[in-house]
Short mmCIF file of C-alpha atoms in Angstrom, two decimals:
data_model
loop_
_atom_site.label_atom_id
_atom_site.label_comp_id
_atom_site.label_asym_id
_atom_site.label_seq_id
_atom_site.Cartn_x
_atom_site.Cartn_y
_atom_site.Cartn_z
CA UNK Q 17 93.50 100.80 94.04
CA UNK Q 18 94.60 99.86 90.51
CA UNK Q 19 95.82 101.75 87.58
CA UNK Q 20 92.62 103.22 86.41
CA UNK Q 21 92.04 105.17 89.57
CA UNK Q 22 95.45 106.28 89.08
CA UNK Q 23 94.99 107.85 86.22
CA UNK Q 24 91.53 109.38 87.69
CA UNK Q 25 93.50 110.60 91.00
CA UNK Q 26 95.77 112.58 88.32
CA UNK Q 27 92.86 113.87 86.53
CA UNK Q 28 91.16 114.81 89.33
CA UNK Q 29 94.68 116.54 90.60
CA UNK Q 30 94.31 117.89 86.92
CA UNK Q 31 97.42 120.54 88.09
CA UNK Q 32 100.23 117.51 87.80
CA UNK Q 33 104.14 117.85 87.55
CA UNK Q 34 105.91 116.92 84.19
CA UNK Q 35 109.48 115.87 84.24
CA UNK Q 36 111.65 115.98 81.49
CA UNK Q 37 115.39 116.40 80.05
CA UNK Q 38 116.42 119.52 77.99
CA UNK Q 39 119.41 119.24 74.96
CA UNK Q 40 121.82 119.70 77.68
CA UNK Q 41 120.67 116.52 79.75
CA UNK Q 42 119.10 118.77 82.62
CA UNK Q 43 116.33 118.36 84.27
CA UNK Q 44 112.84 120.46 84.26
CA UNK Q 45 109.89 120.19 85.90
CA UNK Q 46 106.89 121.90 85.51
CA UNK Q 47 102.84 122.41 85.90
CA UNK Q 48 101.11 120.66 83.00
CA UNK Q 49 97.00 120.29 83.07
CA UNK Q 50 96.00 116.42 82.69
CA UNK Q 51 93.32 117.22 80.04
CA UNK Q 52 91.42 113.71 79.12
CA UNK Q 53 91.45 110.52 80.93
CA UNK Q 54 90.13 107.64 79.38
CA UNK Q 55 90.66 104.03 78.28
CA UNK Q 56 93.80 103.93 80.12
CA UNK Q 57 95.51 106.77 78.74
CA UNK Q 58 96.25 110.10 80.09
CA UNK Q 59 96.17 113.18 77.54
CA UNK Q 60 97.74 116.39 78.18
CA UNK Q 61 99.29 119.35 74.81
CA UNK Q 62 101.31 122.00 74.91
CA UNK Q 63 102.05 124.64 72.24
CA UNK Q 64 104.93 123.98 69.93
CA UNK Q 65 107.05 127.23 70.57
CA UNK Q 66 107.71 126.14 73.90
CA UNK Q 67 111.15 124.27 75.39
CA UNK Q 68 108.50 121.32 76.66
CA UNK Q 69 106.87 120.97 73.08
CA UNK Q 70 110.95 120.33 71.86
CA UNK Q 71 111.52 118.01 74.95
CA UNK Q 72 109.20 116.01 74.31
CA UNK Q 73 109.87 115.69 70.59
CA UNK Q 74 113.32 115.07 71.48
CA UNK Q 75 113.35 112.51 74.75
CA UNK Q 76 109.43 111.35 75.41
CA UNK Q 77 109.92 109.67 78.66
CA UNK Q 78 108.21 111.42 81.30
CA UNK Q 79 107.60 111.52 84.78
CA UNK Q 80 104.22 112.91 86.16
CA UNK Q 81 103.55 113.50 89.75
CA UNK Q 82 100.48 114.87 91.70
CA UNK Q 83 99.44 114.94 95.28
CA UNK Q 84 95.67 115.04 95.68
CA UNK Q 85 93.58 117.05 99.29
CA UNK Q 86 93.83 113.67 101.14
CA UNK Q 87 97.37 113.19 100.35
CA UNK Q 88 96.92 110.43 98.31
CA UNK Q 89 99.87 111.09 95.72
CA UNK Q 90 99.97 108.91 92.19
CA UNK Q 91 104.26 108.92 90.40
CA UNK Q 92 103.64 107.51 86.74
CA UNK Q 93 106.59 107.02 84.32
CA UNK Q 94 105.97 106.66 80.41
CA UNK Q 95 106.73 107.44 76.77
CA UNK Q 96 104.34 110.77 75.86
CA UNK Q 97 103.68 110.36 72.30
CA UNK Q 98 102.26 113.25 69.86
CA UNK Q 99 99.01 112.61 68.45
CA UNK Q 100 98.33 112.57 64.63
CA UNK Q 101 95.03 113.85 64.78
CA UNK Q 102 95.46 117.48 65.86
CA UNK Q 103 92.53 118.85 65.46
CA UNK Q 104 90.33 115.87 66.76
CA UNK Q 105 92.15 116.25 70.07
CA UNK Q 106 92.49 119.73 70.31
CA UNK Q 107 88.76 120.22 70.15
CA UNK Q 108 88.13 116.95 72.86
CA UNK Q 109 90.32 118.66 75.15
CA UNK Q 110 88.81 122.53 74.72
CA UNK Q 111 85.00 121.11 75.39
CA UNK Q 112 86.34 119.38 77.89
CA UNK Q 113 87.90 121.90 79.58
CA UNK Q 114 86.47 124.99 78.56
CA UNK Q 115 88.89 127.44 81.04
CA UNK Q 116 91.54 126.70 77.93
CA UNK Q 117 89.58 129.30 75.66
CA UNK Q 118 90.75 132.35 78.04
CA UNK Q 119 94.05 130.97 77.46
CA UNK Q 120 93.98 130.22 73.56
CA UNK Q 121 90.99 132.16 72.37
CA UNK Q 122 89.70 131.26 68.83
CA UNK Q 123 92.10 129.83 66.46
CA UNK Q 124 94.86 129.90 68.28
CA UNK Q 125 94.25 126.91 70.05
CA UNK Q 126 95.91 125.33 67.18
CA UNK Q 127 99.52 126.22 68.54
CA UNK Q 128 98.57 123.39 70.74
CA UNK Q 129 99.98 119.66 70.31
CA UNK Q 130 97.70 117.13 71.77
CA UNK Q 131 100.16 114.15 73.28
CA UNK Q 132 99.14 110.87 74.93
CA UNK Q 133 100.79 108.76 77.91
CA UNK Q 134 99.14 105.15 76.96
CA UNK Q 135 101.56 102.72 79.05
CA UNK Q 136 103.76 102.80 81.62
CA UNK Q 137 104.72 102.58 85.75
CA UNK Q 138 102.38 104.26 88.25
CA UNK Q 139 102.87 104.36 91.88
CA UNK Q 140 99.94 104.66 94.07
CA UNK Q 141 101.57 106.28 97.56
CA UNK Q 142 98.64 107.36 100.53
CA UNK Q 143 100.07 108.91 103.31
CA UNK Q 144 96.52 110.28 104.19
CA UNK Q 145 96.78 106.92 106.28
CA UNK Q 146 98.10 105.22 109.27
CA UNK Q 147 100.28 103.53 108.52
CA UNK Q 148 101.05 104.83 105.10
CA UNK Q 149 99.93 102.27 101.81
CA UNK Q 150 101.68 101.98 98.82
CA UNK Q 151 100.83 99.59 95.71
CA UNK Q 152 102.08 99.79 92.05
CA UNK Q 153 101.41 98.82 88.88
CA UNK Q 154 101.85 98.79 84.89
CA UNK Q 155 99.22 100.00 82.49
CA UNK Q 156 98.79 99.58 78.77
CA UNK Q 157 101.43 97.86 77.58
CA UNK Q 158 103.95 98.41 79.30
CA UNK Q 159 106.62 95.62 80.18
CA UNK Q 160 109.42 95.31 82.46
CA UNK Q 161 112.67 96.07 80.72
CA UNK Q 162 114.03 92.72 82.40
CA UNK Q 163 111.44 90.26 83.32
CA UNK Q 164 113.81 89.59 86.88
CA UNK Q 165 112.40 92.73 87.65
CA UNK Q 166 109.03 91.73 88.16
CA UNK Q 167 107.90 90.74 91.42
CA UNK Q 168 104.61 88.34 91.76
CA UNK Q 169 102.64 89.55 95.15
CA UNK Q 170 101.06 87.26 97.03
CA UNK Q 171 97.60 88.75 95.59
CA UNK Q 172 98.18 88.33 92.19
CA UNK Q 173 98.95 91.77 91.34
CA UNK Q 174 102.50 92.89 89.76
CA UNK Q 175 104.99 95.31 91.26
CA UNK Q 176 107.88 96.65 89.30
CA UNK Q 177 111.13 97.59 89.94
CA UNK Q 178 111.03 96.28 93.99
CA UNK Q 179 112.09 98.79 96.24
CA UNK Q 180 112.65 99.27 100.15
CA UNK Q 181 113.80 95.88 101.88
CA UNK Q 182 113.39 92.62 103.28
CA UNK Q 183 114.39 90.42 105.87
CA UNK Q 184 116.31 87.44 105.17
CA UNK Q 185 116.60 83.84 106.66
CA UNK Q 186 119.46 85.04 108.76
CA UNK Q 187 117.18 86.84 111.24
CA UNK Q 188 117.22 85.85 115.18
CA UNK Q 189 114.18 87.26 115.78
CA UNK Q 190 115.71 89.74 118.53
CA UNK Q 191 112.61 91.99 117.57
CA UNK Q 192 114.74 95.22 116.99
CA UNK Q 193 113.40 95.90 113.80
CA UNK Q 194 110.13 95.81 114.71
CA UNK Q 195 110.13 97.70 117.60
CA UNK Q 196 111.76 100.31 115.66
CA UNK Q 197 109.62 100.33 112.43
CA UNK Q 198 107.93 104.09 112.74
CA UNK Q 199 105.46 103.00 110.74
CA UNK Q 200 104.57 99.64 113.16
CA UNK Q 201 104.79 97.45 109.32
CA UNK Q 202 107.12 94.23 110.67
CA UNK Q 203 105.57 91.71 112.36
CA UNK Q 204 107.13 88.33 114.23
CA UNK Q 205 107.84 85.47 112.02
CA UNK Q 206 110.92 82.95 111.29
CA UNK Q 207 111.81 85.40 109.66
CA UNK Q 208 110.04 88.69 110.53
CA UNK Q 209 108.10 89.68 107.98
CA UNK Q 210 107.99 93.80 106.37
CA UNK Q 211 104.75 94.60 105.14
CA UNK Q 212 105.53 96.03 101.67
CA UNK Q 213 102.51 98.00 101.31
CA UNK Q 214 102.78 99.92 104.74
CA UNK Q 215 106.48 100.62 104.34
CA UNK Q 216 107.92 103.96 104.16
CA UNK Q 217 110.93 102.72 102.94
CA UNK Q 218 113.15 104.85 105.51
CA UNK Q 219 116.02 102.46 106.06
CA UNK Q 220 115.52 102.40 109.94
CA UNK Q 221 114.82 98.42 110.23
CA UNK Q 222 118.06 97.51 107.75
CA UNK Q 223 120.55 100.16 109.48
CA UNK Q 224 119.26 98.70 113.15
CA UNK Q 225 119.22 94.67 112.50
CA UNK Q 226 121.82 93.62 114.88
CA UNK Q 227 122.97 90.87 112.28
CA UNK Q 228 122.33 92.56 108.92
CA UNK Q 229 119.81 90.09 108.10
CA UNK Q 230 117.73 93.25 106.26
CA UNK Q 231 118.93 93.73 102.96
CA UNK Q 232 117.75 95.60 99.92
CA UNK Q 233 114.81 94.20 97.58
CA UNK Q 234 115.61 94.20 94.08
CA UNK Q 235 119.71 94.62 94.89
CA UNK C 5 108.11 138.95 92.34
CA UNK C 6 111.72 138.14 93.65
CA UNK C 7 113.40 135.34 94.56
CA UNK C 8 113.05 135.56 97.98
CA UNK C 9 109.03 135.64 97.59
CA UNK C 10 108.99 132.37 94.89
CA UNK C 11 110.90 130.53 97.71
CA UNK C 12 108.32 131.46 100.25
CA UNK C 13 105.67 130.71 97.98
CA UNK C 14 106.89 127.15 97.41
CA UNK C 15 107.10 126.56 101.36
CA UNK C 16 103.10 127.69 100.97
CA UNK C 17 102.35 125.09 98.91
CA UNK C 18 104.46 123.19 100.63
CA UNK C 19 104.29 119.45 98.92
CA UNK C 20 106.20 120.22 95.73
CA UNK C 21 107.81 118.12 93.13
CA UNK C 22 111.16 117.04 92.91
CA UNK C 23 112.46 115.94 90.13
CA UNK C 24 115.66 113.58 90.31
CA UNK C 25 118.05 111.15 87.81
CA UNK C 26 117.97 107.75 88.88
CA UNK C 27 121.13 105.04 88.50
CA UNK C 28 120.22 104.36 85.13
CA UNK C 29 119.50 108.15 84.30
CA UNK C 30 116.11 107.75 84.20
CA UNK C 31 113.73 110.21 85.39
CA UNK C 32 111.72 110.49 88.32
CA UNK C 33 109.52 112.70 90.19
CA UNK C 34 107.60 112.83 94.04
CA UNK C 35 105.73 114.70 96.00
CA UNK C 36 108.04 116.07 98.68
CA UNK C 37 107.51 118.87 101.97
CA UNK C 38 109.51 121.93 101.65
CA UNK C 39 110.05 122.12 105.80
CA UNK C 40 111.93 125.38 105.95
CA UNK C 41 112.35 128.41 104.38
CA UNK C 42 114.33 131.30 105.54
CA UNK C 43 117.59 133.54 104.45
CA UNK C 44 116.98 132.27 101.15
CA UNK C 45 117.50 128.78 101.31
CA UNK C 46 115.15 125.96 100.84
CA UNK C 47 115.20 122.64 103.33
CA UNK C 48 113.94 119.71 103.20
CA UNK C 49 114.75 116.01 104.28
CA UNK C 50 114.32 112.63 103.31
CA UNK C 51 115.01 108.67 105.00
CA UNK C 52 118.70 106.85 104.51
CA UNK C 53 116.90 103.72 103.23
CA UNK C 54 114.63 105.86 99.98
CA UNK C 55 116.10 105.70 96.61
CA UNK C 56 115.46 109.68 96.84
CA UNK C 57 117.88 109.86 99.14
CA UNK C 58 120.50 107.98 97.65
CA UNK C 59 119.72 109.71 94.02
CA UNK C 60 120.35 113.41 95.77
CA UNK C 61 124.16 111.93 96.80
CA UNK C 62 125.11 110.69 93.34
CA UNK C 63 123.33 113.62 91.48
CA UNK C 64 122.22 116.50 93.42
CA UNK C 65 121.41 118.29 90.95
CA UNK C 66 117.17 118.61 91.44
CA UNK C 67 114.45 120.58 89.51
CA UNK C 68 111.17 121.32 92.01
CA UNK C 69 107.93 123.23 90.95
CA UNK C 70 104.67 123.58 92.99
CA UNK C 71 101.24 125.33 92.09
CA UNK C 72 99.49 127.31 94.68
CA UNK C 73 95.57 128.06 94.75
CA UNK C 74 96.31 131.14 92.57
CA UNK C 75 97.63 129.16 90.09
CA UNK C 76 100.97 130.73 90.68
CA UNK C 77 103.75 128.19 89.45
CA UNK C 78 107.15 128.78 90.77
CA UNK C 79 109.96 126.45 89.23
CA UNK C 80 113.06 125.64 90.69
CA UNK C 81 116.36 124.20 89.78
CA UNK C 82 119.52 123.98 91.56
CA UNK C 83 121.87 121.44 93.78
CA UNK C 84 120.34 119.81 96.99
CA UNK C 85 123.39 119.81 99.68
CA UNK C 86 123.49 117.07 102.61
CA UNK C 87 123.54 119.05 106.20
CA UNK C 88 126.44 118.15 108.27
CA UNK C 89 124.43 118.52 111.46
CA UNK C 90 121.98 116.26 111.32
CA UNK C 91 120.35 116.24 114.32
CA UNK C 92 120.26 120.09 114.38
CA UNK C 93 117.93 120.53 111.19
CA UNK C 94 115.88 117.48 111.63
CA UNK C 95 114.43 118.87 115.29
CA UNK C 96 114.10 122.08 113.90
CA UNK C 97 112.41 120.57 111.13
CA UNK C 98 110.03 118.93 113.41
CA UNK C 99 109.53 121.94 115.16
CA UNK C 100 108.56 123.43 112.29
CA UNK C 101 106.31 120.86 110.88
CA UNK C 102 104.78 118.75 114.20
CA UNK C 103 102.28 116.48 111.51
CA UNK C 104 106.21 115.27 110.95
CA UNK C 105 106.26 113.43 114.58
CA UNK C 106 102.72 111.41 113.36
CA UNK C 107 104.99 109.69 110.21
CA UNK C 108 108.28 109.27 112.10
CA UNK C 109 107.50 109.35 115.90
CA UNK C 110 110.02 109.36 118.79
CA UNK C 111 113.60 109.07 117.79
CA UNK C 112 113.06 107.26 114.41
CA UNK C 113 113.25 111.16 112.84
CA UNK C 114 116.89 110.43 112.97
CA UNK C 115 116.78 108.45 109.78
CA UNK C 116 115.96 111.03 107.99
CA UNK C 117 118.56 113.82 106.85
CA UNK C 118 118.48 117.13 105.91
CA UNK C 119 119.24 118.69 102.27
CA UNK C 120 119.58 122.95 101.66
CA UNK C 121 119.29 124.17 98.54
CA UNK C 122 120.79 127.33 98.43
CA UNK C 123 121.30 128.63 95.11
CA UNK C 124 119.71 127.90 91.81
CA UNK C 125 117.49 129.16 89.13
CA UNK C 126 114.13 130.23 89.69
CA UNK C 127 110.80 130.96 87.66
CA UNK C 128 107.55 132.43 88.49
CA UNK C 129 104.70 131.74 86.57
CA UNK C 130 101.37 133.49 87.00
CA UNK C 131 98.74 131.79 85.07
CA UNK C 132 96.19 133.44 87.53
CA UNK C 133 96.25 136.98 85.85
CA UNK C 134 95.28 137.81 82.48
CA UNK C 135 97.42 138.35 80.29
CA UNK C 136 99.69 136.02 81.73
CA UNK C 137 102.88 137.12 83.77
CA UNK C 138 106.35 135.29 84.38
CA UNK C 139 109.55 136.48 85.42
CA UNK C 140 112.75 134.30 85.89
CA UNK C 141 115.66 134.82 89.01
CA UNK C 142 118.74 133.90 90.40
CA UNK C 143 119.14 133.45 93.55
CA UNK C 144 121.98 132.31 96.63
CA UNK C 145 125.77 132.07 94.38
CA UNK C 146 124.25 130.87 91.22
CA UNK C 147 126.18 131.83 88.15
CA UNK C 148 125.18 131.53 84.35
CA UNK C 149 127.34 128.60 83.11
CA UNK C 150 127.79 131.38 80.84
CA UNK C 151 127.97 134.87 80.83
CA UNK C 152 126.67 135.21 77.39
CA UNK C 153 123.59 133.16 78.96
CA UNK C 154 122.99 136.43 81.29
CA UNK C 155 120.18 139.06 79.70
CA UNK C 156 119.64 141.87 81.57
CA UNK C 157 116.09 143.29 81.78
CA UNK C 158 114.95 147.01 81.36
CA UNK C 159 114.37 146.98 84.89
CA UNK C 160 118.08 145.67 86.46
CA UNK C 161 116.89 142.01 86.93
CA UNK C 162 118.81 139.35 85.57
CA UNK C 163 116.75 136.47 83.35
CA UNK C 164 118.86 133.07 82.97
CA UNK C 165 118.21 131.29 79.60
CA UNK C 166 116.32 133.50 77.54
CA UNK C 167 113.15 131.66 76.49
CA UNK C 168 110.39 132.62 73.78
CA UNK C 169 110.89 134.54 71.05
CA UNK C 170 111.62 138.46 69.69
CA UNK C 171 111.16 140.22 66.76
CA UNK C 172 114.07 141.43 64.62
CA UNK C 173 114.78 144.29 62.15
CA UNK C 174 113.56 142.06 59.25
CA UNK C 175 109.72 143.19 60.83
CA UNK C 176 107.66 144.69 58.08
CA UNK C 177 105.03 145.77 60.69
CA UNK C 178 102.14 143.70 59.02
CA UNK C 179 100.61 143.37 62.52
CA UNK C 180 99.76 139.86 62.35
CA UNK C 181 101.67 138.23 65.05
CA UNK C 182 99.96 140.99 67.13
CA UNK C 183 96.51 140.15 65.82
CA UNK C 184 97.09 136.29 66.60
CA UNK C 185 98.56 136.32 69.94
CA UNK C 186 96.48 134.97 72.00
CA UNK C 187 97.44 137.33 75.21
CA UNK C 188 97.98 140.28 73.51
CA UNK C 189 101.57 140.64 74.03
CA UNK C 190 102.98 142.29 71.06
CA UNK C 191 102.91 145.97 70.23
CA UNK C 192 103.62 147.89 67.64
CA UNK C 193 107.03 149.07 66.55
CA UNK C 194 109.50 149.49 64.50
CA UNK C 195 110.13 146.37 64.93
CA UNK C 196 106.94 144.87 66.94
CA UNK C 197 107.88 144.34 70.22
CA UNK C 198 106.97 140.94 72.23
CA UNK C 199 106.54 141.76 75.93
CA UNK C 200 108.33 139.13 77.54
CA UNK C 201 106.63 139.28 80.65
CA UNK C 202 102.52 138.25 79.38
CA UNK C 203 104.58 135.24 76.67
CA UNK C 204 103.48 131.98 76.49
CA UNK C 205 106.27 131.06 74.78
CA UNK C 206 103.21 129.31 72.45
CA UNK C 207 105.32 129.77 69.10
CA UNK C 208 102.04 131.20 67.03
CA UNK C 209 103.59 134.64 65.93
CA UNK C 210 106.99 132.90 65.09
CA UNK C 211 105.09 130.53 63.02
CA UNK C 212 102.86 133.05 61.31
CA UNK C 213 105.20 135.82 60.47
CA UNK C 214 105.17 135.94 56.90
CA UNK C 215 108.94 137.15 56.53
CA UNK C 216 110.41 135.06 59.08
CA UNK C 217 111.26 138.25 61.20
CA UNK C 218 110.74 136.54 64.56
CA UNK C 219 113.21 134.42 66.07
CA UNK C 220 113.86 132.17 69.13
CA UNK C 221 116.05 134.06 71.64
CA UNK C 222 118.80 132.22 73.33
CA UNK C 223 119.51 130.41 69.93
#
């Protein structure tokens, strides 16, 4: 997995949730078409009478969530910018998805606003397998807000933001946590080892650990 | 459409969004299983150790939409409430939903706990029909934050937050919002009527009245 078959899993999905904040710092969530994915960037529009269209103008972060039929699902967080080129993207996205016309016949695809996510934080999550997998990454040029915040894994690749947990040195190797594990993801070692990318993140091994030697990643 | 039916179509589709603040108020949005649905109420459950979980206790306040095959979008927004008996709602969870016991087998379903949401805003969406159809609900003790916010419908249903637009006196029955609509929603009148139910909310007759007569409602 990397970030371009991310982006293709949400395209494929095309149906994705959009996140967002209204004027009165609420949330909203709703059903937004991914219409173009290329070069790294994910293009969806919306028309500009709509509470979305202002949301966006207003506070551009997003999040974007879809699950696809073999439960595979992709969380992405970036800034949604407006295009400048209206009409350009507009017509992209109508030829390539045609189904728009019975919604905006004619001209009136023009009420439209073509925006682009270029960079950001995805999260690849498949619980289609046994045991789960999990893997993230950055695309475009996105950076950590605090380089601390970047973890190096042992393959080269970069997670942000760690989350779940980890055992520390003060583990006596009683074995609790790994009998415990649902997910079967810690194995022996001085100290037992979780395997970050099977890990469902539940809590079970660090509320168990007879010696609270499982603490938080990233605390 | 009702509220009790957009509930039960979310627990169709089952793996919704949820949409949550983070610690530093950032966004962020997952794919999560609506388990139950009955009297109502809307139940689902997450583990002790997942960031989820510890976003829904410092701000339970949670927006969740879902899309089903008929390309019926239901939105939801409301406050996600801890169960006090735990144990209770997750077996009848797993009852509910046995592919539960494959994720979190034997008694490692006790690190998960259950959340109700039991009264919030609600929006159905029907992108499936043509022209278009939506219709907003309360539903459980939800109460406008204010009364003023409260619109009553021909029909005796209440609509929260009045979206879209409507045409005022200053209509001079031109006919060209009606002619560009792109679902045929407006009808003549003195004024022109918008028919709330087939909007888009798209913003082209407000921008192409040529006296300003239309204006957003809610504003």
């Amino acid at each position: 997995m990397d970030a371009q078959n991310c982006l293709k899993i949400l395209r494929e999905i095309k149906d994705v949730a959009f996140a967002t904040v209204n004027d009165e710092g609420k949330l909203e969530v709703r059903i937004i078409d991914v219409m173009i994915v290329e070069e790294d960037k994910l293009y969806f529009c919306t028309g500009r009478g709509k509470d979305f269209y202002r949301q966006l103008m207003k506070h551009p972060d997003v999040a974007v969530t879809g699950l696809n039929k073999e439960f595979q699902m992709v969380r992405l967080s970036g800034k949604a910018e407006k295009l400048t080129d209206q009409k350009h993207w507009i017509d992209r996205i109508f030829e390539e998805n045609p189904v728009m016309n019975g919604v905006y016949p004619g001209e009136s695809r023009y009420i439209l606003e073509p925006f682009c996510i270029e960079s950001g934080e995805l999260e690849f999550f498949d619980l289609g397998k046994s045991p789960i997998y999990r893997e993230s990454f950055t695309f475009g040029h996105a950076e950590a807000p605090d380089e601390q915040e970047i973890h190096k894994e042992k393959d080269g690749s970069c997670a942000l933001r760690e989350k779940g947990f980890r055992i520390t040195n003060g583990c006596i190797g009683c074995g609790k946590c790994m009998r415990n594990c649902p997910q079967q993801c810690i194995t022996k070692g001085k100290p037992f080892v979780i395997h970050q990318e099977h890990c469902l993140h539940c809590g079970l091994c660090f509320e168990n650990c007879p010696v609270q030697a499982i603490v938080r990643r990233g605390a």
